[in-house]
């Protein structure tokens, strides 16, 4: 019998009142049950919100540098357990160990950044228009944050959301993806060990419709941060907007790498292999479109096909694997359906395009890294997010067309251009409609201390990461101090 894990509410580990459990399985060996997790619902959310509201009264008064000291402990514990955390993450979501180590490292980096932010959390002072008066502003905590996280970065993304929220003085309720509850469980065990006061950190396992909805609709929750699909993001925004919650959304992407005629092709090839097939293409930042200048199109696609057919697909725990499994059956179905759509639209399938189901592949959800060429901007293959190991290649005649074609898309998270021409590089940085642009690097590889997020339908304008996320998790209090000892009327007495 697999181990049963528990919710964490008000400093106590407890099962859900439903008495039901859901299985967390290994996508590389589907018959391996990694753990059983409570199927919670609104009862657990009500309890967690009540606990968080009480805890907030005290937590908001803890000095930010002291809160930062707890973040430092969280980071230190993650460093000690990095290898075990990475292994469990590979077991529950499949990506190769080099990448799950990277995912944990991104959490560690975020913790250490948060620790130091406790001694900054800068706000502004500004001169008053009146004499003998000063104007100050402070960053205040907001209240209770509901954090709804995806399965593709089970440590980094919960850390991106929870650590800045806590550092700013909010209490949190984490709802991890049902495909990857174990990594977040480990993170919350670390929070508990680091010594956060009870009720400050809460963890409620369960599905989006039961637990996620209850969080989004609860009047005691002030903030919602969600990473996932644009479709669900829109529903969350509408529901949370009804009670004027502050909402941060990181949604779909259809990121492109552009390869110009003057690019270092070997470098561009390394970039696209990493960008398109790292994490089996299951990143918000994954390279899903490749836009290539006609002068190098034939040569580059040939190099690409050869390299992609050599990628080794397998269990992420096997150091020989380059590409792990797809996370579950429903993602495999989506990937397969896009392969059919691509063929029907007239794109040319040049490598992959099928599920791998012989030998040990039978035990999990493996899909051959797939490339379509002759893809045009009108095709669904070019426009829609797939979230799997499928790359579309499009030919363009020049730089201007590359930019136009890139921007012909409802999403705008990450982008990349390979060129040696500094003028083109800076024009691309200005004109590519995306929250992130890489010059001579892949579309993936964001660092935790820089703003992360996208434009257009990738989000609602907020950013995770860096100093920008601290804006989201705090609000300003403006304070005027008048030491004139007599009534001074702004806008009147001084004019
Ligand atoms: C995501 O794709 O959901 O830049 C996050 C990257 C990682 C974070 C990705 N550092 O690809």
CSV table of N, CA and C and ligand atoms in Angstrom, one decimal, residues 106 150 152-153 157 160 227 282-286 387 413 438 443-447 452, ligand 1:
chain,number,residue,atom,x,y,z
A,106,UNK,N,16.0,26.3,-8.6
A,106,UNK,CA,15.3,27.5,-8.8
A,106,UNK,C,14.5,27.9,-7.6
A,150,UNK,N,1.0,24.6,-11.0
A,150,UNK,CA,1.0,23.6,-12.1
A,150,UNK,C,1.9,22.4,-11.8
A,152,UNK,N,4.3,21.2,-14.0
A,152,UNK,CA,5.5,21.1,-14.8
A,152,UNK,C,6.8,21.6,-14.1
A,153,UNK,N,6.6,22.5,-13.1
A,153,UNK,CA,7.7,23.0,-12.2
A,153,UNK,C,7.2,22.9,-10.8
A,157,UNK,N,7.8,26.7,-9.1
A,157,UNK,CA,6.6,27.6,-9.2
A,157,UNK,C,6.0,27.8,-7.8
A,160,UNK,N,8.2,30.3,-6.3
A,160,UNK,CA,8.0,31.6,-6.9
A,160,UNK,C,6.9,32.4,-6.2
A,227,UNK,N,-1.0,29.6,-12.1
A,227,UNK,CA,-0.2,29.3,-13.3
A,227,UNK,C,-0.9,28.1,-13.9
A,282,UNK,N,7.1,20.5,-22.1
A,282,UNK,CA,6.0,20.8,-21.2
A,282,UNK,C,6.4,22.0,-20.3
A,283,UNK,N,6.9,23.1,-20.9
A,283,UNK,CA,7.2,24.3,-20.2
A,283,UNK,C,6.3,25.4,-20.8
A,284,UNK,N,5.9,26.3,-19.9
A,284,UNK,CA,5.2,27.5,-20.5
A,284,UNK,C,6.1,28.2,-21.5
A,285,UNK,N,7.5,28.1,-21.2
A,285,UNK,CA,8.4,28.8,-22.0
A,285,UNK,C,9.0,27.9,-23.2
A,286,UNK,N,8.5,26.7,-23.4
A,286,UNK,CA,9.0,25.8,-24.4
A,286,UNK,C,9.0,26.4,-25.8
A,387,UNK,N,1.9,21.9,-25.5
A,387,UNK,CA,2.5,21.5,-24.2
A,387,UNK,C,3.0,20.1,-24.3
A,413,UNK,N,4.8,34.9,-24.2
A,413,UNK,CA,5.6,34.7,-23.0
A,413,UNK,C,7.1,34.9,-23.3
A,438,UNK,N,15.2,36.4,-25.6
A,438,UNK,CA,16.6,35.9,-25.4
A,438,UNK,C,17.3,36.2,-26.8
A,443,UNK,N,14.6,29.7,-25.7
A,443,UNK,CA,13.4,30.4,-25.0
A,443,UNK,C,13.2,30.1,-23.6
A,444,UNK,N,14.0,29.1,-23.1
A,444,UNK,CA,13.9,28.7,-21.7
A,444,UNK,C,15.2,29.1,-20.9
A,445,UNK,N,15.0,29.2,-19.6
A,445,UNK,CA,16.2,29.6,-18.9
A,445,UNK,C,16.1,30.8,-18.0
A,446,UNK,N,14.9,31.2,-17.7
A,446,UNK,CA,14.6,32.4,-16.9
A,446,UNK,C,15.3,32.2,-15.5
A,447,UNK,N,15.8,33.3,-15.0
A,447,UNK,CA,16.5,33.3,-13.6
A,447,UNK,C,15.5,33.9,-12.6
A,452,UNK,N,9.3,37.6,-14.5
A,452,UNK,CA,8.9,36.5,-15.4
A,452,UNK,C,7.4,36.7,-15.7
B,1,LIG,C1,7.5,27.4,-16.9
B,1,LIG,O1,7.7,27.1,-18.1
B,1,LIG,O2,6.4,27.1,-16.4
B,1,LIG,O3,12.8,29.6,-18.0
B,1,LIG,C2,8.5,28.0,-16.0
B,1,LIG,C3,12.4,28.5,-17.7
B,1,LIG,C4,12.3,28.1,-16.2
B,1,LIG,C5,10.9,28.4,-15.7
B,1,LIG,C6,9.8,27.9,-16.6
B,1,LIG,N1,13.3,28.7,-15.5
B,1,LIG,O4,12.1,27.7,-18.6
